[in-house]
Amino acid sequence: MPVNSILGVFAKSPIKPLQEHMDKVYDCASLLVPFFEATITGNWDDAVQIRKQISLAEKQGDSLKREIRLTLPSGLFMPVERTDLLELLTQQDKIANKAKDISGRVIGRQLLIPQALQVPFIAYLQRCIDAVGLAQQVINELDDLLEAGFRGREVDFVAKMINELDIIEEDTDDLQIQLRRQLFALESELNPVDVMFLYKTIEWVGGLADLAERVGSRLELMLARV
């Protein structure tokens, strides 16, 4: 996106580019669902193509991130600090990076989720994506927060969403524990190296929810300073 275009957006709202970046982050992470569904059916050609889409979304997000960092004015006429917005941007960016890393490592090894784990794994993955989606909704409330002067009912509404984000993250922790137990029961039937990568994949997917929760935490901290 040209610098003039970005500056035009900032003239309307310094928060808008941050929301645009988060939308791209969600696009990136949500593609993991069809990606893993393709791997489960052994359709590696489709998985490779979806991985390319994930990589492209992550690259587009990186472009937005660089433009935001370069053009976000140092003297914002806002109740929030420039450094807080940049830290929020960093946390968002980590989600897209994690999604790209997960898909790349699965493709690199052609790692297949064992049949007995496929249904619970997809449910676990989807719950982690739910966390990213809720983080996206929270960020998309920033315009209304700004309009309300970071006061009143809008703050309460966002605080409620952040609390829900914490609950989803706790859900994913519980689902991760269950998956690990199921994988432990299958270890003797699987390639030991695959077992190691499966544990790491479960951990990496859970990282999506952890990072989404951190986005909410950063926003909560930002609101507390207002």
PDB file of C-alpha atoms in Angstrom:
ATOM      1  CA  MET A   1       0.000   0.000   0.000  1.00  0.00           C
ATOM      2  CA  PRO A   2       1.459   3.437  -0.952  1.00  0.00           C
ATOM      3  CA  VAL A   3       2.609   5.653   1.911  1.00  0.00           C
ATOM      4  CA  ASN A   4       0.182   8.406   0.845  1.00  0.00           C
ATOM      5  CA  SER A   5      -2.669   5.940   1.123  1.00  0.00           C
ATOM      6  CA  ILE A   6      -1.604   4.879   4.615  1.00  0.00           C
ATOM      7  CA  LEU A   7      -1.280   8.529   5.674  1.00  0.00           C
ATOM      8  CA  GLY A   8      -4.781   9.159   4.353  1.00  0.00           C
ATOM      9  CA  VAL A   9      -6.074   6.357   6.555  1.00  0.00           C
ATOM     10  CA  PHE A  10      -4.248   7.754   9.586  1.00  0.00           C
ATOM     11  CA  ALA A  11      -5.802  11.159   8.898  1.00  0.00           C
ATOM     12  CA  LYS A  12      -9.183   9.539   9.549  1.00  0.00           C
ATOM     13  CA  SER A  13      -8.191   7.176  12.322  1.00  0.00           C
ATOM     14  CA  PRO A  14      -4.786   6.020  13.584  1.00  0.00           C
ATOM     15  CA  ILE A  15      -6.465   2.773  14.625  1.00  0.00           C
ATOM     16  CA  LYS A  16      -7.827   1.770  11.226  1.00  0.00           C
ATOM     17  CA  PRO A  17      -4.538   0.308   9.890  1.00  0.00           C
ATOM     18  CA  LEU A  18      -4.186  -1.720  13.099  1.00  0.00           C
ATOM     19  CA  GLN A  19      -7.613  -3.213  12.465  1.00  0.00           C
ATOM     20  CA  GLU A  20      -6.743  -3.901   8.845  1.00  0.00           C
ATOM     21  CA  HIS A  21      -3.631  -5.746  10.003  1.00  0.00           C
ATOM     22  CA  MET A  22      -5.636  -7.832  12.490  1.00  0.00           C
ATOM     23  CA  ASP A  23      -8.088  -8.770   9.749  1.00  0.00           C
ATOM     24  CA  LYS A  24      -5.155 -10.094   7.710  1.00  0.00           C
ATOM     25  CA  VAL A  25      -3.836 -11.950  10.758  1.00  0.00           C
ATOM     26  CA  TYR A  26      -7.185 -13.686  11.184  1.00  0.00           C
ATOM     27  CA  ASP A  27      -7.237 -14.612   7.488  1.00  0.00           C
ATOM     28  CA  CYS A  28      -3.824 -16.180   7.935  1.00  0.00           C
ATOM     29  CA  ALA A  29      -4.688 -18.200  11.053  1.00  0.00           C
ATOM     30  CA  SER A  30      -8.139 -19.340   9.915  1.00  0.00           C
ATOM     31  CA  LEU A  31      -6.645 -20.977   6.818  1.00  0.00           C
ATOM     32  CA  LEU A  32      -5.104 -23.578   9.136  1.00  0.00           C
ATOM     33  CA  VAL A  33      -8.487 -25.304   9.393  1.00  0.00           C
ATOM     34  CA  PRO A  34      -8.775 -26.214   5.675  1.00  0.00           C
ATOM     35  CA  PHE A  35      -5.008 -26.792   5.681  1.00  0.00           C
ATOM     36  CA  PHE A  36      -5.177 -29.518   8.318  1.00  0.00           C
ATOM     37  CA  GLU A  37      -8.364 -30.944   6.809  1.00  0.00           C
ATOM     38  CA  ALA A  38      -6.423 -31.389   3.559  1.00  0.00           C
ATOM     39  CA  THR A  39      -3.529 -33.112   5.333  1.00  0.00           C
ATOM     40  CA  ILE A  40      -5.917 -35.440   7.159  1.00  0.00           C
ATOM     41  CA  THR A  41      -7.363 -36.646   3.853  1.00  0.00           C
ATOM     42  CA  GLY A  42      -3.852 -37.023   2.442  1.00  0.00           C
ATOM     43  CA  ASN A  43      -4.435 -34.271  -0.115  1.00  0.00           C
ATOM     44  CA  TRP A  44      -0.987 -32.747   0.080  1.00  0.00           C
ATOM     45  CA  ASP A  45      -1.367 -30.811  -3.171  1.00  0.00           C
ATOM     46  CA  ASP A  46      -4.271 -28.873  -1.662  1.00  0.00           C
ATOM     47  CA  ALA A  47      -2.341 -28.487   1.590  1.00  0.00           C
ATOM     48  CA  VAL A  48       0.599 -26.964  -0.290  1.00  0.00           C
ATOM     49  CA  GLN A  49      -1.704 -24.513  -2.070  1.00  0.00           C
ATOM     50  CA  ILE A  50      -3.370 -23.481   1.192  1.00  0.00           C
ATOM     51  CA  ARG A  51       0.045 -23.093   2.760  1.00  0.00           C
ATOM     52  CA  LYS A  52       0.896 -20.647  -0.040  1.00  0.00           C
ATOM     53  CA  GLN A  53      -2.248 -18.678   0.821  1.00  0.00           C
ATOM     54  CA  ILE A  54      -1.184 -18.590   4.476  1.00  0.00           C
ATOM     55  CA  SER A  55       2.276 -17.394   3.471  1.00  0.00           C
ATOM     56  CA  LEU A  56       0.796 -14.703   1.219  1.00  0.00           C
ATOM     57  CA  ALA A  57      -1.541 -13.450   3.960  1.00  0.00           C
ATOM     58  CA  GLU A  58       1.392 -13.333   6.385  1.00  0.00           C
ATOM     59  CA  LYS A  59       3.475 -11.411   3.847  1.00  0.00           C
ATOM     60  CA  GLN A  60       0.653  -8.912   3.282  1.00  0.00           C
ATOM     61  CA  GLY A  61       0.376  -8.524   7.040  1.00  0.00           C
ATOM     62  CA  ASP A  62       4.107  -7.829   7.246  1.00  0.00           C
ATOM     63  CA  SER A  63       3.753  -5.102   4.624  1.00  0.00           C
ATOM     64  CA  LEU A  64       0.988  -3.479   6.635  1.00  0.00           C
ATOM     65  CA  LYS A  65       3.051  -3.786   9.804  1.00  0.00           C
ATOM     66  CA  ARG A  66       6.033  -2.024   8.227  1.00  0.00           C
ATOM     67  CA  GLU A  67       3.873   0.793   6.867  1.00  0.00           C
ATOM     68  CA  ILE A  68       2.192   1.265  10.238  1.00  0.00           C
ATOM     69  CA  ARG A  69       5.533   1.449  12.033  1.00  0.00           C
ATOM     70  CA  LEU A  70       6.889   3.943   9.517  1.00  0.00           C
ATOM     71  CA  THR A  71       3.861   6.217   9.327  1.00  0.00           C
ATOM     72  CA  LEU A  72       2.286   6.123  12.784  1.00  0.00           C
ATOM     73  CA  PRO A  73       2.813   9.723  13.960  1.00  0.00           C
ATOM     74  CA  SER A  74       4.762  10.261  17.163  1.00  0.00           C
ATOM     75  CA  GLY A  75       2.376  12.939  18.401  1.00  0.00           C
ATOM     76  CA  LEU A  76      -1.042  11.270  18.435  1.00  0.00           C
ATOM     77  CA  PHE A  77      -3.976  13.329  19.654  1.00  0.00           C
ATOM     78  CA  MET A  78      -5.385  10.300  21.441  1.00  0.00           C
ATOM     79  CA  PRO A  79      -5.770   9.046  25.009  1.00  0.00           C
ATOM     80  CA  VAL A  80      -3.450   6.114  24.217  1.00  0.00           C
ATOM     81  CA  GLU A  81       0.303   6.056  23.688  1.00  0.00           C
ATOM     82  CA  ARG A  82       1.954   5.372  20.347  1.00  0.00           C
ATOM     83  CA  THR A  83       4.116   2.708  22.021  1.00  0.00           C
ATOM     84  CA  ASP A  84       0.987   0.873  23.212  1.00  0.00           C
ATOM     85  CA  LEU A  85      -0.388   0.710  19.671  1.00  0.00           C
ATOM     86  CA  LEU A  86       2.940  -0.566  18.368  1.00  0.00           C
ATOM     87  CA  GLU A  87       3.075  -3.239  21.074  1.00  0.00           C
ATOM     88  CA  LEU A  88      -0.449  -4.305  20.151  1.00  0.00           C
ATOM     89  CA  LEU A  89       0.700  -4.551  16.534  1.00  0.00           C
ATOM     90  CA  THR A  90       3.627  -6.764  17.573  1.00  0.00           C
ATOM     91  CA  GLN A  91       1.356  -9.197  19.409  1.00  0.00           C
ATOM     92  CA  GLN A  92      -0.982  -9.389  16.426  1.00  0.00           C
ATOM     93  CA  ASP A  93       1.924 -10.070  14.092  1.00  0.00           C
ATOM     94  CA  LYS A  94       3.099 -13.022  16.184  1.00  0.00           C
ATOM     95  CA  ILE A  95      -0.188 -14.840  15.470  1.00  0.00           C
ATOM     96  CA  ALA A  96       0.351 -14.691  11.704  1.00  0.00           C
ATOM     97  CA  ASN A  97       3.967 -15.788  12.109  1.00  0.00           C
ATOM     98  CA  LYS A  98       2.880 -18.753  14.219  1.00  0.00           C
ATOM     99  CA  ALA A  99       0.296 -19.855  11.635  1.00  0.00           C
ATOM    100  CA  LYS A 100       2.892 -19.681   8.879  1.00  0.00           C
ATOM    101  CA  ASP A 101       5.419 -21.658  10.951  1.00  0.00           C
ATOM    102  CA  ILE A 102       2.881 -24.379  11.772  1.00  0.00           C
ATOM    103  CA  SER A 103       1.890 -24.921   8.145  1.00  0.00           C
ATOM    104  CA  GLY A 104       5.507 -24.861   6.971  1.00  0.00           C
ATOM    105  CA  ARG A 105       6.684 -27.474   9.448  1.00  0.00           C
ATOM    106  CA  VAL A 106       3.748 -29.788   8.784  1.00  0.00           C
ATOM    107  CA  ILE A 107       4.360 -29.565   5.019  1.00  0.00           C
ATOM    108  CA  GLY A 108       8.088 -30.032   5.459  1.00  0.00           C
ATOM    109  CA  ARG A 109       7.597 -33.373   7.164  1.00  0.00           C
ATOM    110  CA  GLN A 110       4.226 -34.263   5.612  1.00  0.00           C
ATOM    111  CA  LEU A 111       3.086 -34.833   9.170  1.00  0.00           C
ATOM    112  CA  LEU A 112      -0.189 -36.717   9.410  1.00  0.00           C
ATOM    113  CA  ILE A 113      -2.435 -36.452  12.449  1.00  0.00           C
ATOM    114  CA  PRO A 114      -3.233 -40.039  13.590  1.00  0.00           C
ATOM    115  CA  GLN A 115      -6.794 -41.069  12.789  1.00  0.00           C
ATOM    116  CA  ALA A 116      -7.751 -41.453  16.442  1.00  0.00           C
ATOM    117  CA  LEU A 117      -6.751 -37.825  17.073  1.00  0.00           C
ATOM    118  CA  GLN A 118      -8.174 -36.198  13.967  1.00  0.00           C
ATOM    119  CA  VAL A 119     -11.623 -35.228  15.253  1.00  0.00           C
ATOM    120  CA  PRO A 120     -10.433 -33.889  18.631  1.00  0.00           C
ATOM    121  CA  PHE A 121      -7.484 -32.147  16.961  1.00  0.00           C
ATOM    122  CA  ILE A 122      -9.710 -30.243  14.522  1.00  0.00           C
ATOM    123  CA  ALA A 123     -12.016 -29.271  17.414  1.00  0.00           C
ATOM    124  CA  TYR A 124      -8.975 -28.053  19.357  1.00  0.00           C
ATOM    125  CA  LEU A 125      -7.665 -26.141  16.343  1.00  0.00           C
ATOM    126  CA  GLN A 126     -11.040 -24.521  15.749  1.00  0.00           C
ATOM    127  CA  ARG A 127     -11.258 -23.410  19.381  1.00  0.00           C
ATOM    128  CA  CYS A 128      -7.828 -21.800  19.039  1.00  0.00           C
ATOM    129  CA  ILE A 129      -9.021 -20.023  15.889  1.00  0.00           C
ATOM    130  CA  ASP A 130     -12.095 -18.908  17.865  1.00  0.00           C
ATOM    131  CA  ALA A 131      -9.677 -17.092  20.171  1.00  0.00           C
ATOM    132  CA  VAL A 132      -8.033 -15.342  17.229  1.00  0.00           C
ATOM    133  CA  GLY A 133     -11.458 -14.418  15.867  1.00  0.00           C
ATOM    134  CA  LEU A 134     -12.512 -12.898  19.173  1.00  0.00           C
ATOM    135  CA  ALA A 135      -9.242 -10.961  19.360  1.00  0.00           C
ATOM    136  CA  GLN A 136     -10.097  -9.625  15.905  1.00  0.00           C
ATOM    137  CA  GLN A 137     -13.524  -8.526  17.168  1.00  0.00           C
ATOM    138  CA  VAL A 138     -11.911  -6.800  20.144  1.00  0.00           C
ATOM    139  CA  ILE A 139      -9.515  -4.868  17.905  1.00  0.00           C
ATOM    140  CA  ASN A 140     -12.389  -3.919  15.622  1.00  0.00           C
ATOM    141  CA  GLU A 141     -14.066  -2.233  18.604  1.00  0.00           C
ATOM    142  CA  LEU A 142     -11.186   0.240  18.906  1.00  0.00           C
ATOM    143  CA  ASP A 143     -12.880   2.780  16.636  1.00  0.00           C
ATOM    144  CA  ASP A 144     -15.941   2.838  18.878  1.00  0.00           C
ATOM    145  CA  LEU A 145     -13.693   3.065  21.928  1.00  0.00           C
ATOM    146  CA  LEU A 146     -11.931   6.059  20.437  1.00  0.00           C
ATOM    147  CA  GLU A 147     -15.235   7.719  19.566  1.00  0.00           C
ATOM    148  CA  ALA A 148     -16.432   7.168  23.141  1.00  0.00           C
ATOM    149  CA  GLY A 149     -13.234   8.682  24.507  1.00  0.00           C
ATOM    150  CA  PHE A 150     -12.277   5.321  26.027  1.00  0.00           C
ATOM    151  CA  ARG A 151     -15.067   5.746  28.549  1.00  0.00           C
ATOM    152  CA  GLY A 152     -18.514   4.394  29.350  1.00  0.00           C
ATOM    153  CA  ARG A 153     -20.419   1.370  28.104  1.00  0.00           C
ATOM    154  CA  GLU A 154     -18.055   0.688  25.214  1.00  0.00           C
ATOM    155  CA  VAL A 155     -15.211   0.075  27.667  1.00  0.00           C
ATOM    156  CA  ASP A 156     -17.399  -2.338  29.638  1.00  0.00           C
ATOM    157  CA  PHE A 157     -18.364  -4.136  26.435  1.00  0.00           C
ATOM    158  CA  VAL A 158     -14.728  -4.559  25.383  1.00  0.00           C
ATOM    159  CA  ALA A 159     -13.750  -5.674  28.900  1.00  0.00           C
ATOM    160  CA  LYS A 160     -16.428  -8.376  28.694  1.00  0.00           C
ATOM    161  CA  MET A 161     -15.008  -9.573  25.357  1.00  0.00           C
ATOM    162  CA  ILE A 162     -11.485  -9.668  26.800  1.00  0.00           C
ATOM    163  CA  ASN A 163     -12.773 -11.777  29.694  1.00  0.00           C
ATOM    164  CA  GLU A 164     -14.412 -14.143  27.200  1.00  0.00           C
ATOM    165  CA  LEU A 165     -11.080 -14.364  25.416  1.00  0.00           C
ATOM    166  CA  ASP A 166      -9.472 -15.539  28.649  1.00  0.00           C
ATOM    167  CA  ILE A 167     -12.169 -18.224  28.980  1.00  0.00           C
ATOM    168  CA  ILE A 168     -11.554 -19.491  25.438  1.00  0.00           C
ATOM    169  CA  GLU A 169      -7.823 -19.643  26.109  1.00  0.00           C
ATOM    170  CA  GLU A 170      -8.508 -21.748  29.227  1.00  0.00           C
ATOM    171  CA  ASP A 171     -10.703 -24.042  27.097  1.00  0.00           C
ATOM    172  CA  THR A 172      -7.838 -24.577  24.670  1.00  0.00           C
ATOM    173  CA  ASP A 173      -5.524 -25.433  27.558  1.00  0.00           C
ATOM    174  CA  ASP A 174      -7.955 -28.154  28.677  1.00  0.00           C
ATOM    175  CA  LEU A 175      -8.319 -29.479  25.121  1.00  0.00           C
ATOM    176  CA  GLN A 176      -4.547 -29.532  24.740  1.00  0.00           C
ATOM    177  CA  ILE A 177      -4.178 -31.639  27.884  1.00  0.00           C
ATOM    178  CA  GLN A 178      -6.746 -34.122  26.553  1.00  0.00           C
ATOM    179  CA  LEU A 179      -4.986 -34.359  23.190  1.00  0.00           C
ATOM    180  CA  ARG A 180      -1.630 -34.950  24.843  1.00  0.00           C
ATOM    181  CA  ARG A 181      -3.123 -37.769  26.891  1.00  0.00           C
ATOM    182  CA  GLN A 182      -4.606 -39.361  23.778  1.00  0.00           C
ATOM    183  CA  LEU A 183      -1.303 -39.041  21.943  1.00  0.00           C
ATOM    184  CA  PHE A 184       0.547 -40.562  24.895  1.00  0.00           C
ATOM    185  CA  ALA A 185      -1.698 -43.632  24.638  1.00  0.00           C
ATOM    186  CA  LEU A 186      -0.722 -44.014  20.960  1.00  0.00           C
ATOM    187  CA  GLU A 187       3.013 -43.423  21.273  1.00  0.00           C
ATOM    188  CA  SER A 188       4.027 -47.086  20.989  1.00  0.00           C
ATOM    189  CA  GLU A 189       2.224 -47.383  17.637  1.00  0.00           C
ATOM    190  CA  LEU A 190       3.853 -44.357  16.021  1.00  0.00           C
ATOM    191  CA  ASN A 191       7.216 -43.291  14.640  1.00  0.00           C
ATOM    192  CA  PRO A 192       9.091 -41.713  17.589  1.00  0.00           C
ATOM    193  CA  VAL A 193      10.146 -38.692  15.525  1.00  0.00           C
ATOM    194  CA  ASP A 194       6.543 -38.201  14.374  1.00  0.00           C
ATOM    195  CA  VAL A 195       5.452 -38.364  18.001  1.00  0.00           C
ATOM    196  CA  MET A 196       7.863 -35.562  18.862  1.00  0.00           C
ATOM    197  CA  PHE A 197       6.557 -33.404  16.001  1.00  0.00           C
ATOM    198  CA  LEU A 198       2.950 -34.164  16.919  1.00  0.00           C
ATOM    199  CA  TYR A 199       3.507 -32.944  20.471  1.00  0.00           C
ATOM    200  CA  LYS A 200       5.150 -29.796  19.115  1.00  0.00           C
ATOM    201  CA  THR A 201       2.316 -29.242  16.625  1.00  0.00           C
ATOM    202  CA  ILE A 202      -0.254 -29.486  19.404  1.00  0.00           C
ATOM    203  CA  GLU A 203       1.810 -26.972  21.384  1.00  0.00           C
ATOM    204  CA  TRP A 204       2.205 -24.590  18.403  1.00  0.00           C
ATOM    205  CA  VAL A 205      -1.521 -24.635  17.669  1.00  0.00           C
ATOM    206  CA  GLY A 206      -2.215 -23.820  21.302  1.00  0.00           C
ATOM    207  CA  GLY A 207       0.169 -20.910  20.900  1.00  0.00           C
ATOM    208  CA  LEU A 208      -2.364 -19.249  18.608  1.00  0.00           C
ATOM    209  CA  ALA A 209      -4.845 -18.981  21.476  1.00  0.00           C
ATOM    210  CA  ASP A 210      -2.116 -17.850  23.876  1.00  0.00           C
ATOM    211  CA  LEU A 211      -1.102 -15.065  21.502  1.00  0.00           C
ATOM    212  CA  ALA A 212      -4.716 -14.042  20.912  1.00  0.00           C
ATOM    213  CA  GLU A 213      -5.157 -13.789  24.674  1.00  0.00           C
ATOM    214  CA  ARG A 214      -2.051 -11.587  24.825  1.00  0.00           C
ATOM    215  CA  VAL A 215      -3.648  -9.216  22.308  1.00  0.00           C
ATOM    216  CA  GLY A 216      -6.556  -8.870  24.701  1.00  0.00           C
ATOM    217  CA  SER A 217      -4.195  -8.423  27.653  1.00  0.00           C
ATOM    218  CA  ARG A 218      -2.264  -5.680  25.858  1.00  0.00           C
ATOM    219  CA  LEU A 219      -5.491  -3.854  25.070  1.00  0.00           C
ATOM    220  CA  GLU A 220      -6.666  -4.278  28.659  1.00  0.00           C
ATOM    221  CA  LEU A 221      -3.396  -2.788  29.905  1.00  0.00           C
ATOM    222  CA  MET A 222      -3.727   0.067  27.408  1.00  0.00           C
ATOM    223  CA  LEU A 223      -7.238   0.841  28.668  1.00  0.00           C
ATOM    224  CA  ALA A 224      -6.038   0.768  32.260  1.00  0.00           C
ATOM    225  CA  ARG A 225      -3.565   3.553  31.464  1.00  0.00           C
ATOM    226  CA  VAL A 226      -6.178   5.841  29.939  1.00  0.00           C
TER     227      VAL A 226
END
